[in-house]
Amino acid sequence: MIKTALTRLFDLRYPIVLAPMGGVTGGALAAAVSNAGGLGLVGGGYGDPDWLRTELALVRQTTSAPWGAGVITWAVGPEIIRQILAQEPHAVMLSFGDPRPYGEMIKAAGCKLICQVQDLAGALLAREAGADLIIAQGTEAGGHGSQRSTLALVPAVVDAVAPVPVLAAGGIADGRGLAAALMLGAQGVLIGTRFVASDEALGSPLAKERIVRSTGDQTARTTVFDIVRGLSWPEPHTGRALRNQFMARWHGNEPGLVDALAAQSLAFKQAQQSGDFDTAMVWAGEGVDLIQSVEPAGDIVRRIGDEAESRLSVASALVS
Ligand SMILES: Cc1cc2nc3c(=O)[nH]c(=O)nc-3n(C[C@H](O)[C@H](O)[C@H](O)COP(=O)(O)O)c2cc1C
């Protein structure tokens, strides 16, 4: 069994946290990961109160193990954080933006504060906010993120914020990734894309199929899906998605997209509703190479955790 600061903090069987993916990580997926011995975080995204009411109720009903929820910091206000805290999560995760305004409020509720960061400056802000855990997210990650690579960012953040425990995120989808992250000094991992291709994930089966079929070469970071949805993401954040026809047409011609916005945003909404993923986006990270099928989330947690354990126990044989 792998014991780390993460497993001790939440009494987990495996040092694995499920990413709070907006629109994907509902209560059922979060509960499935928590029930398998990881930590499931409901994906509150931009903070839709009705969606959160339903999914937080679901996770509470479906697991008695520790669970939490995450939101996009710049997109929400204190009322959404209060709504989440009222459901008594074990952890709240803040990503993308300054977490300091909410640190005290979250910790005063007896809840652990998790902050996801993309660079050293963000890691220092997270520490100032009182983070109990800091996630160093590399550019390989699916969805929004930034430019630093997991391999170099994780140990740099570990050194910068010690003794605050750090988790690695971005491109981790199997036990090899978990074992490697532990060697970088991380106390565990946060995984997103691998769980998009799970039975319990919300979202279209067609999107899950595309993830299974794709390779990391077919992903790229872009702002075109934010522009067309009218979302003002602060720099330097971009989103990693599977390349599709929409990305091929507009990535590199963002001013052209802005000029054509009225017509394009209408067509885009229709594509999202009809599941046309040649136009609508499928957020996914470089780890898609490692995903061969859609599976129950609990099986994914156990396989990644068990594979990391066996990789680590044979690794010592490398040293003579
Ligand atoms: C479909 C999808 C949606 C995501 N949505 C969010 C989100 O709403 N909030 C957030 O903090 N991170 C979000 N992320 C990023 C994850 O928190 C995490 O950093 C990332 O999934 C880790 O990399 P991986 O996808 O290679 O496992 C999302 C990722 C994906 C794949």
Coordinates of N, CA and C in Angstrom, one line a residue, residues 9 99 103 107 112-117 123 125-135 161 163-165:
L9 N -4.1 12.5 4.8 CA -5.0 13.7 5.0 C -6.5 13.3 4.9
P99 N -6.7 32.5 -5.1 CA -7.5 31.8 -4.1 C -7.6 32.5 -2.7
G103 N -9.7 31.6 1.1 CA -8.9 30.6 2.0 C -9.5 30.5 3.4
K107 N -11.4 27.2 5.2 CA -10.8 26.5 6.3 C -11.5 26.7 7.6
K112 N -10.7 21.1 3.9 CA -9.4 21.2 3.4 C -9.4 22.1 2.2
L113 N -8.4 23.0 2.0 CA -8.3 23.8 0.8 C -7.3 23.2 -0.1
I114 N -7.7 22.9 -1.4 CA -6.8 22.4 -2.4 C -6.8 23.5 -3.5
C115 N -5.6 23.9 -3.9 CA -5.4 24.9 -5.0 C -4.6 24.3 -6.1
Q116 N -5.2 24.5 -7.3 CA -4.4 24.0 -8.5 C -3.7 25.2 -9.2
V117 N -2.4 25.0 -9.4 CA -1.6 26.1 -10.0 C -0.8 25.7 -11.2
A123 N 1.8 29.0 -7.2 CA 2.0 28.2 -6.0 C 2.3 29.0 -4.8
L125 N 1.1 32.0 -4.2 CA -0.2 32.6 -3.8 C -1.1 31.5 -3.1
A126 N -1.0 30.3 -3.6 CA -1.8 29.2 -2.9 C -1.3 29.0 -1.5
R127 N 0.0 29.0 -1.3 CA 0.5 28.8 0.0 C 0.0 29.9 1.0
E128 N 0.1 31.2 0.4 CA -0.4 32.3 1.2 C -1.9 32.2 1.6
A129 N -2.7 31.6 0.7 CA -4.1 31.4 0.9 C -4.3 30.3 2.0
G130 N -3.3 29.6 2.4 CA -3.4 28.6 3.4 C -3.7 27.2 2.8
A131 N -3.4 26.9 1.6 CA -3.7 25.7 0.9 C -3.1 24.5 1.8
D132 N -4.0 23.5 1.9 CA -3.6 22.2 2.6 C -2.9 21.3 1.6
L133 N -3.2 21.5 0.3 CA -2.6 20.7 -0.8 C -2.5 21.6 -2.0
I134 N -1.4 21.5 -2.7 CA -1.2 22.3 -3.9 C -1.0 21.4 -5.1
I135 N -1.8 21.6 -6.2 CA -1.7 20.8 -7.4 C -0.9 21.5 -8.4
V161 N 7.2 25.2 -2.1 CA 6.1 25.4 -1.1 C 6.3 24.5 0.1
P163 N 6.7 22.9 3.6 CA 6.3 21.5 3.7 C 4.9 21.3 3.2
V164 N 4.2 22.2 2.5 CA 2.9 21.9 2.0 C 2.9 20.8 0.9
P165 N 2.1 19.8 1.1 CA 2.1 18.7 0.1 C 1.6 19.1 -1.3

